Amino acid sequence: MATVYLVLLACTMAPVIALQLGADATVLVWMVFTLVLIKAILLVDHFMEMKHAPRGWRLAAQGWAVLVIAALAGVRWVL
């Protein structure tokens, strides 16, 4: 569990560190999108304890991240 917590912390800190190192805004956006997916998987599986839940429940709980990212990426692409 400590490893998952540390990975979540690293996922939270990575965009801030990348920004301070001068990363491009487009890189940051896609980095955040990727990290949101990783964090969603970890949160659902480990902290919501759905690792051994039926597949449908896991997909429903993790699917929100995919839908939100798809919507935001669509808006970003249009604008």
Backbone as JSON, one array per atom type, in Angstrom:
{
  "sequence": "MATVYLVLLACTMAPVIALQLGADATVLVWMVFTLVLIKAILLVDHFMEMKHAPRGWRLAAQGWAVLVIAALAGVRWVL",
  "N": [[0.82, -1.19, 0.0], [1.99, 1.2, 0.68], [3.69, 1.62, -1.44], [1.91, 2.14, -3.53], [0.81, 4.52, -2.6], [3.1, 6.16, -2.7], [3.56, 6.16, -5.46], [1.26, 7.48, -6.32], [1.75, 9.98, -5.16], [4.04, 10.69, -6.63], [2.9, 10.85, -9.17], [1.32, 13.07, -8.8], [3.19, 15.05, -8.29], [4.79, 15.11, -10.6], [3.84, 16.67, -12.93], [4.13, 19.29, -11.92], [6.85, 19.47, -11.42], [7.77, 19.07, -14.03], [6.73, 21.38, -15.22], [8.19, 23.36, -13.87], [10.67, 22.78, -14.9], [10.43, 23.72, -17.39], [8.73, 22.57, -19.32], [6.76, 22.21, -22.28], [3.43, 23.47, -22.82], [1.64, 21.78, -24.18], [2.84, 19.29, -23.86], [2.61, 19.08, -21.1], [-0.19, 18.95, -20.8], [-0.86, 16.46, -22.02], [0.69, 14.85, -20.43], [-0.54, 15.14, -17.94], [-3.06, 14.06, -18.58], [-2.35, 11.37, -19.03], [-1.32, 10.68, -16.51], [-3.6, 10.97, -14.97], [-5.12, 8.79, -15.8], [-3.49, 6.69, -14.84], [-3.58, 7.23, -12.09], [-6.32, 6.91, -11.63], [-6.67, 4.16, -12.08], [-5.06, 3.09, -10.03], [-6.29, 4.2, -7.72], [-8.91, 3.14, -7.83], [-8.42, 0.35, -7.82], [-6.83, -0.12, -5.49], [-7.42, 1.67, -3.26], [-10.18, 1.85, -3.27], [-10.64, -0.74, -3.13], [-11.36, -2.51, -5.23], [-10.05, -4.38, -6.63], [-10.5, -7.1, -6.77], [-13.09, -7.16, -7.49], [-16.07, -7.73, -9.49], [-15.57, -7.62, -13.04], [-17.11, -5.76, -14.5], [-17.86, -3.8, -12.61], [-15.38, -2.74, -11.96], [-14.59, -1.68, -14.45], [-16.59, 0.22, -14.81], [-16.06, 1.96, -12.68], [-13.48, 2.82, -13.29], [-13.83, 3.77, -15.81], [-14.82, 6.36, -15.88], [-12.66, 8.11, -15.87], [-11.52, 7.77, -18.37], [-13.59, 8.71, -19.99], [-13.79, 11.41, -19.15], [-11.23, 12.36, -19.83], [-11.29, 11.94, -22.59], [-13.33, 13.75, -23.29], [-12.18, 16.2, -22.45], [-9.86, 16.21, -24.03], [-11.03, 16.33, -26.52], [-12.23, 18.88, -26.4], [-9.93, 20.41, -26.09], [-8.67, 19.86, -28.51], [-10.46, 20.97, -30.34], [-10.42, 23.66, -29.62]],
  "CA": [[0.0, 0.0, 0.0], [2.88, 2.36, 0.71], [4.19, 1.81, -2.8], [0.84, 2.79, -4.29], [0.75, 5.89, -2.11], [4.25, 6.89, -3.25], [3.33, 6.34, -6.9], [0.26, 8.55, -6.43], [2.45, 11.23, -4.88], [4.9, 10.98, -7.78], [2.02, 11.27, -10.27], [0.87, 14.41, -8.49], [4.32, 15.98, -8.37], [5.46, 15.09, -11.9], [3.55, 17.83, -13.78], [4.68, 20.5, -11.32], [8.29, 19.43, -11.68], [7.94, 19.28, -15.47], [6.47, 22.8, -15.47], [9.34, 24.13, -13.37], [11.8, 22.51, -15.77], [10.18, 24.39, -18.66], [8.03, 21.73, -20.3], [5.76, 22.86, -23.12], [2.05, 23.3, -22.33], [1.05, 20.59, -24.81], [3.43, 18.13, -23.17], [2.01, 19.03, -19.77], [-1.58, 18.5, -20.91], [-0.88, 15.02, -22.27], [1.27, 14.21, -19.25], [-1.6, 15.11, -16.93], [-4.06, 13.08, -19.02], [-1.79, 10.03, -18.79], [-1.22, 10.47, -15.07], [-4.97, 10.8, -14.45], [-5.48, 7.38, -16.04], [-2.72, 5.86, -13.9], [-4.11, 7.46, -10.75], [-7.65, 6.31, -11.55], [-6.51, 2.72, -11.94], [-4.54, 2.81, -8.68], [-7.29, 4.53, -6.7], [-10.01, 2.17, -7.87], [-7.97, -0.99, -7.45], [-6.22, -0.26, -4.17], [-8.07, 2.38, -2.17], [-11.59, 1.49, -3.28], [-10.6, -2.19, -2.96], [-12.11, -3.17, -6.3], [-9.11, -5.22, -7.37], [-11.09, -8.43, -6.96], [-14.51, -6.98, -7.79], [-16.42, -8.13, -10.85], [-14.96, -6.79, -14.08], [-18.02, -4.66, -14.86], [-17.76, -2.74, -11.61], [-14.06, -2.09, -12.12], [-14.61, -0.88, -15.68], [-17.46, 1.38, -14.58], [-15.38, 2.89, -11.77], [-12.31, 3.39, -13.96], [-14.23, 4.34, -17.09], [-15.07, 7.8, -15.81], [-11.43, 8.83, -16.21], [-11.37, 7.71, -19.83], [-14.6, 9.61, -20.56], [-13.41, 12.79, -18.85], [-10.06, 12.69, -20.64], [-11.74, 12.04, -23.99], [-14.06, 15.01, -23.43], [-11.23, 17.31, -22.35], [-8.99, 16.18, -25.21], [-11.85, 16.83, -27.62], [-12.34, 20.33, -26.25], [-8.59, 20.97, -26.35], [-8.4, 19.72, -29.94], [-11.32, 21.92, -31.04], [-9.97, 25.03, -29.34]],
  "C": [[0.87, 1.26, 0.0], [3.43, 2.66, -0.68], [3.16, 2.53, -3.66], [0.74, 4.25, -3.89], [1.9, 6.72, -2.68], [4.12, 7.12, -4.75], [2.3, 7.45, -7.13], [0.89, 9.91, -6.14], [3.33, 11.64, -6.05], [4.06, 11.46, -8.97], [1.5, 12.69, -10.05], [1.99, 15.43, -8.67], [4.91, 16.12, -9.77], [5.11, 16.29, -12.79], [4.12, 19.14, -13.23], [6.18, 20.58, -11.58], [8.56, 19.69, -13.16], [7.71, 20.75, -15.84], [7.65, 23.65, -15.03], [10.58, 23.92, -14.22], [11.59, 23.09, -17.17], [9.5, 23.56, -19.72], [6.97, 22.55, -21.04], [4.35, 22.56, -22.6], [1.39, 22.05, -22.92], [1.56, 19.31, -24.15], [2.79, 17.97, -21.79], [0.57, 18.51, -19.82], [-1.64, 16.99, -21.09], [-0.27, 14.24, -21.12], [0.21, 14.07, -18.16], [-2.67, 14.1, -17.31], [-3.59, 11.65, -18.72], [-1.75, 9.72, -17.3], [-2.6, 10.32, -14.43], [-5.43, 9.36, -14.65], [-4.77, 6.45, -15.05], [-3.29, 6.0, -12.5], [-5.5, 6.83, -10.59], [-7.57, 4.81, -11.35], [-6.05, 2.37, -10.52], [-5.59, 3.08, -7.61], [-8.42, 3.51, -6.67], [-9.56, 0.81, -7.36], [-7.53, -1.1, -5.99], [-7.0, 0.43, -3.06], [-9.57, 2.13, -2.12], [-11.76, -0.02, -3.16], [-11.46, -2.93, -3.99], [-11.22, -4.08, -7.14], [-9.7, -6.59, -7.68], [-12.6, -8.35, -7.21], [-14.81, -7.5, -9.2], [-15.93, -7.11, -11.88], [-15.82, -5.58, -14.45], [-17.93, -3.49, -13.9], [-16.44, -1.99, -11.74], [-14.05, -1.18, -13.35], [-15.48, 0.36, -15.51], [-16.75, 2.42, -13.71], [-14.18, 3.55, -12.44], [-12.68, 4.09, -15.26], [-14.48, 5.83, -17.06], [-13.84, 8.59, -16.23], [-11.23, 8.87, -17.72], [-12.36, 8.68, -20.48], [-14.24, 11.08, -20.34], [-12.23, 13.22, -19.71], [-10.44, 12.83, -22.11], [-12.48, 13.36, -24.23], [-13.1, 16.2, -23.4], [-10.29, 17.36, -23.55], [-9.76, 16.68, -26.43], [-11.99, 18.34, -27.58], [-11.0, 20.99, -26.57], [-8.27, 20.93, -27.84], [-9.2, 20.74, -30.75], [-10.83, 23.34, -30.84], [-8.54, 25.13, -29.75]]
}
